[in-house]
Amino acid sequence: MSTGKKQITRTMKTTFVVIAGIVVLSLFSSFSLAQTRAVKMPIQKPGQKPARKIPTKPVPKKAVRHPAHHVGQIIPSKKMNLNYAQEMNKVNNKIRINGKDPDAFFTRGWLYDYRGNLQQALRDYTRAIQLRRNFSDAYYNRGLVFVKMKRYEHAINDFSEVIKLNPKAFDAYCNRANAYFQAGKMDLALKDYTAAIRLKPNDPDLFYDRGLVYAAKGEKIRALANLRKAAKLGHGKAKEYLKIYH
């Protein structure tokens, strides 16, 4: 190959790596992979009756884990019809009556998290775990609090506990992959995204996330293959990136 062609090839590879880096940085500033496959909510969604009393097994795909109803994909927001003071008063009364109720501490932890009071949320999720060592949802939610606090190793440990308790908890694999990514452990992130894909082979977010990890590693062919798969499954952001980087 001529010197000119080699130089062009090197330039193309360098350009792709730079672009991949920009993709990943923009993702974490505005899209944040799947880390918002968020916590499990302790409050009943307005207009719905709770399916059961406080379940302990994780069920939802990308939802905040919660004790009052365990269906749907809900991310808490200021727009929710939630009387925060009333709900906090209720749970505080429960804790005053029974200071060893793990579900009450879990619910209060979510309320604190909802308001962005991460230290208080962390404290209550930890208390819930102390009172119920196999409380999968509390580990999951605490892991996401650690992610918000950028304490990625602690988050990894909590998601690992969720996986031990439920090896089919694909959302825990996904969130652990995100934490690995944030910690700079790309190979471990890829391993977890692949495990999650085996459990949920038609989830476009997982292919999109895995594609971005490959992009960050400079593996263009694998990155594009995953982004194409995500786009085929209906991922809008993947379609946008393919128009630019294909």
Coordinates of C-alpha atoms in Angstrom, one line a residue:
M1 CA 0.0 0.0 0.0
S2 CA 1.3 3.4 -0.9
T3 CA 2.3 6.0 1.8
G4 CA -0.5 8.2 0.7
K5 CA -3.1 5.5 1.1
K6 CA -1.7 4.5 4.5
Q7 CA -1.9 8.1 5.7
I8 CA -5.6 8.3 4.6
T9 CA -6.4 5.1 6.4
R10 CA -4.8 6.3 9.6
T11 CA -6.7 9.6 9.3
M12 CA -10.0 7.8 8.8
K13 CA -9.4 5.6 11.8
T14 CA -8.4 8.6 13.9
T15 CA -11.5 10.5 12.8
F16 CA -13.7 7.6 13.8
V17 CA -12.2 7.3 17.2
V18 CA -12.7 11.0 17.8
I19 CA -16.2 10.9 16.6
A20 CA -16.9 7.8 18.8
G21 CA -15.6 9.8 21.8
I22 CA -17.9 12.6 21.0
V23 CA -20.9 10.2 20.6
V24 CA -20.2 8.7 24.0
L25 CA -19.7 12.1 25.7
S26 CA -22.9 13.4 24.2
L27 CA -24.7 10.3 25.3
F28 CA -23.7 10.6 29.0
S29 CA -24.5 14.3 29.1
S30 CA -28.0 14.0 27.5
F31 CA -28.9 10.3 27.1
S32 CA -26.9 8.6 29.9
L33 CA -27.1 5.1 28.4
A34 CA -29.6 3.1 30.5
Q35 CA -28.7 4.4 33.9
T36 CA -32.2 5.9 34.0
R37 CA -33.6 2.4 34.0
A38 CA -34.2 3.9 37.3
V39 CA -35.3 3.0 40.8
K40 CA -38.4 1.1 41.9
M41 CA -41.2 3.5 43.0
P42 CA -42.8 3.3 46.4
I43 CA -45.8 5.3 45.4
Q44 CA -48.9 4.1 43.6
K45 CA -49.3 5.6 40.2
P46 CA -52.2 8.0 40.2
G47 CA -55.4 6.4 39.0
Q48 CA -54.1 2.8 39.5
K49 CA -54.8 0.3 42.3
P50 CA -51.7 -1.5 43.7
A51 CA -51.4 -4.9 42.2
R52 CA -50.3 -6.4 45.5
K53 CA -48.9 -5.3 48.8
I54 CA -45.1 -4.6 48.7
P55 CA -43.5 -7.2 46.5
T56 CA -39.9 -8.0 46.9
K57 CA -39.0 -9.6 43.5
P58 CA -37.9 -7.2 40.7
V59 CA -40.2 -7.3 37.7
P60 CA -40.2 -4.1 35.6
K61 CA -37.9 -3.5 32.6
K62 CA -36.8 0.1 33.0
A63 CA -38.7 1.4 36.0
V64 CA -38.0 2.7 39.3
R65 CA -38.6 -0.2 41.6
H66 CA -41.4 0.4 44.1
P67 CA -43.5 -1.5 46.6
A68 CA -46.9 -0.2 45.8
H69 CA -47.3 -1.3 42.2
H70 CA -44.8 -3.2 40.2
V71 CA -45.8 -2.8 36.6
G72 CA -45.0 -0.4 33.8
Q73 CA -42.0 1.8 33.0
I74 CA -42.1 4.8 35.2
I75 CA -39.4 7.3 35.9
P76 CA -40.3 9.8 38.7
S77 CA -40.7 13.4 37.7
K78 CA -41.9 16.6 39.1
K79 CA -45.0 16.3 36.9
M80 CA -46.3 13.3 38.8
N81 CA -49.4 13.9 40.9
L82 CA -47.7 13.2 44.2
N83 CA -48.4 14.8 47.5
Y84 CA -44.9 14.5 48.8
A85 CA -45.6 15.9 52.3
Q86 CA -48.6 13.6 52.8
E87 CA -46.8 10.5 51.6
M88 CA -43.8 11.4 53.8
N89 CA -46.0 11.9 56.8
K90 CA -47.6 8.5 56.2
V91 CA -44.3 6.6 56.0
N92 CA -42.9 8.5 59.0
N93 CA -45.9 7.3 61.0
K94 CA -45.3 3.8 59.9
I95 CA -41.7 4.0 61.0
R96 CA -42.7 5.5 64.4
I97 CA -45.1 2.5 64.9
N98 CA -42.6 -0.1 63.7
G99 CA -39.0 1.0 63.4
K100 CA -38.1 -2.4 62.0
D101 CA -40.2 -2.3 58.9
P102 CA -37.9 -2.6 55.8
D103 CA -40.7 -1.7 53.4
A104 CA -41.3 1.6 55.2
F105 CA -37.6 2.5 55.1
F106 CA -37.6 1.5 51.4
T107 CA -40.6 3.7 50.6
R108 CA -39.1 6.7 52.5
G109 CA -35.8 6.1 50.7
W110 CA -37.6 6.4 47.4
L111 CA -39.3 9.6 48.5
Y112 CA -36.0 11.2 49.5
D113 CA -34.6 10.0 46.1
Y114 CA -37.6 11.6 44.3
R115 CA -36.7 14.9 45.9
G116 CA -33.0 14.5 45.2
N117 CA -32.0 14.0 48.8
L118 CA -29.4 11.3 48.0
Q119 CA -27.8 11.0 51.4
Q120 CA -31.1 10.5 53.1
A121 CA -32.2 8.0 50.4
L122 CA -28.9 6.2 50.8
R123 CA -29.4 6.0 54.5
D124 CA -32.9 4.6 54.3
Y125 CA -32.1 2.1 51.5
T126 CA -29.2 0.9 53.6
R127 CA -31.5 0.5 56.6
A128 CA -34.0 -1.5 54.5
I129 CA -31.2 -3.8 53.5
Q130 CA -30.1 -4.3 57.1
L131 CA -33.6 -5.3 58.0
R132 CA -34.0 -7.6 55.0
R133 CA -30.8 -8.9 53.7
N134 CA -32.3 -10.3 50.5
F135 CA -34.1 -7.0 49.6
S136 CA -33.3 -7.0 45.9
D137 CA -35.1 -3.8 45.1
A138 CA -33.3 -1.9 47.9
Y139 CA -30.0 -3.0 46.5
Y140 CA -31.1 -2.0 43.0
N141 CA -32.3 1.5 44.1
R142 CA -29.2 2.1 46.3
G143 CA -27.0 1.1 43.4
L144 CA -28.6 3.9 41.3
V145 CA -28.2 6.4 44.1
F146 CA -24.5 5.5 44.1
V147 CA -24.4 6.0 40.3
K148 CA -25.9 9.5 40.8
M149 CA -23.2 10.1 43.4
K150 CA -20.5 8.9 41.0
R151 CA -19.6 6.1 43.5
Y152 CA -19.4 3.5 40.7
E153 CA -17.6 0.7 42.6
H154 CA -20.3 0.8 45.3
A155 CA -23.0 0.8 42.6
I156 CA -21.3 -2.2 40.9
N157 CA -21.4 -4.1 44.2
D158 CA -25.1 -3.4 44.7
F159 CA -26.1 -4.5 41.2
S160 CA -24.0 -7.6 41.7
E161 CA -26.1 -8.4 44.8
V162 CA -29.3 -8.0 42.7
I163 CA -27.9 -10.4 40.1
K164 CA -27.0 -12.9 42.8
L165 CA -30.5 -12.8 44.1
N166 CA -32.0 -12.9 40.7
P167 CA -29.7 -14.0 37.8
K168 CA -32.4 -13.0 35.3
A169 CA -32.6 -9.4 36.4
F170 CA -31.5 -8.0 33.1
D171 CA -31.9 -4.4 34.2
A172 CA -29.3 -5.0 36.9
Y173 CA -26.9 -6.3 34.3
C174 CA -27.6 -3.2 32.2
N175 CA -27.1 -0.8 35.1
R176 CA -23.9 -2.6 36.2
A177 CA -22.7 -2.3 32.6
N178 CA -23.3 1.4 32.8
A179 CA -21.4 1.7 36.1
Y180 CA -18.5 -0.3 34.6
F181 CA -18.5 2.0 31.6
Q182 CA -18.4 5.1 33.9
A183 CA -15.5 3.5 35.8
G184 CA -13.6 3.0 32.5
K185 CA -14.0 -0.8 32.6
M186 CA -15.1 -1.3 29.0
D187 CA -14.6 -5.0 28.7
L188 CA -16.7 -5.7 31.8
A189 CA -19.3 -3.3 30.5
L190 CA -19.5 -5.3 27.2
K191 CA -19.8 -8.6 29.1
D192 CA -22.8 -7.3 31.0
Y193 CA -24.5 -5.8 28.0
T194 CA -24.1 -9.1 26.3
A195 CA -25.6 -10.9 29.3
A196 CA -28.5 -8.5 29.3
I197 CA -29.1 -9.0 25.6
R198 CA -29.2 -12.8 26.1
L199 CA -32.0 -12.2 28.6
K200 CA -33.8 -9.5 26.5
P201 CA -32.7 -10.0 22.9
N202 CA -35.2 -7.5 21.4
D203 CA -34.3 -4.5 23.7
P204 CA -33.1 -1.7 21.4
D205 CA -31.5 0.2 24.3
L206 CA -29.1 -2.7 25.0
F207 CA -27.8 -2.8 21.5
Y208 CA -27.5 0.9 21.4
D209 CA -25.5 1.0 24.6
R210 CA -23.3 -1.8 23.6
G211 CA -22.7 -0.1 20.2
L212 CA -21.5 3.0 22.1
V213 CA -19.1 1.0 24.2
Y214 CA -17.6 -0.5 21.0
A215 CA -17.4 3.0 19.5
A216 CA -15.5 4.2 22.6
K217 CA -13.1 1.3 22.1
G218 CA -12.6 2.3 18.5
E219 CA -14.2 -0.9 17.1
K220 CA -16.1 0.7 14.3
I221 CA -17.5 -2.5 12.6
R222 CA -19.0 -3.9 15.9
A223 CA -20.2 -0.4 16.9
L224 CA -22.1 0.0 13.6
A225 CA -23.5 -3.5 13.7
N226 CA -25.0 -2.9 17.2
L227 CA -26.3 0.6 16.2
R228 CA -28.0 -0.9 13.1
K229 CA -29.6 -3.6 15.3
A230 CA -30.9 -1.0 17.7
A231 CA -32.2 1.1 14.8
K232 CA -33.9 -1.9 13.3
L233 CA -35.7 -2.4 16.7
G234 CA -36.9 1.1 16.6
H235 CA -34.3 3.1 18.6
G236 CA -34.6 6.7 17.3
K237 CA -31.2 7.9 18.6
A238 CA -29.4 5.0 16.9
K239 CA -31.1 6.0 13.6
E240 CA -29.8 9.5 14.0
Y241 CA -26.2 8.4 14.7
L242 CA -26.2 6.0 11.8
K243 CA -27.1 8.9 9.4
I244 CA -23.9 10.7 10.6
Y245 CA -21.5 7.8 11.0
H246 CA -22.6 5.2 8.5

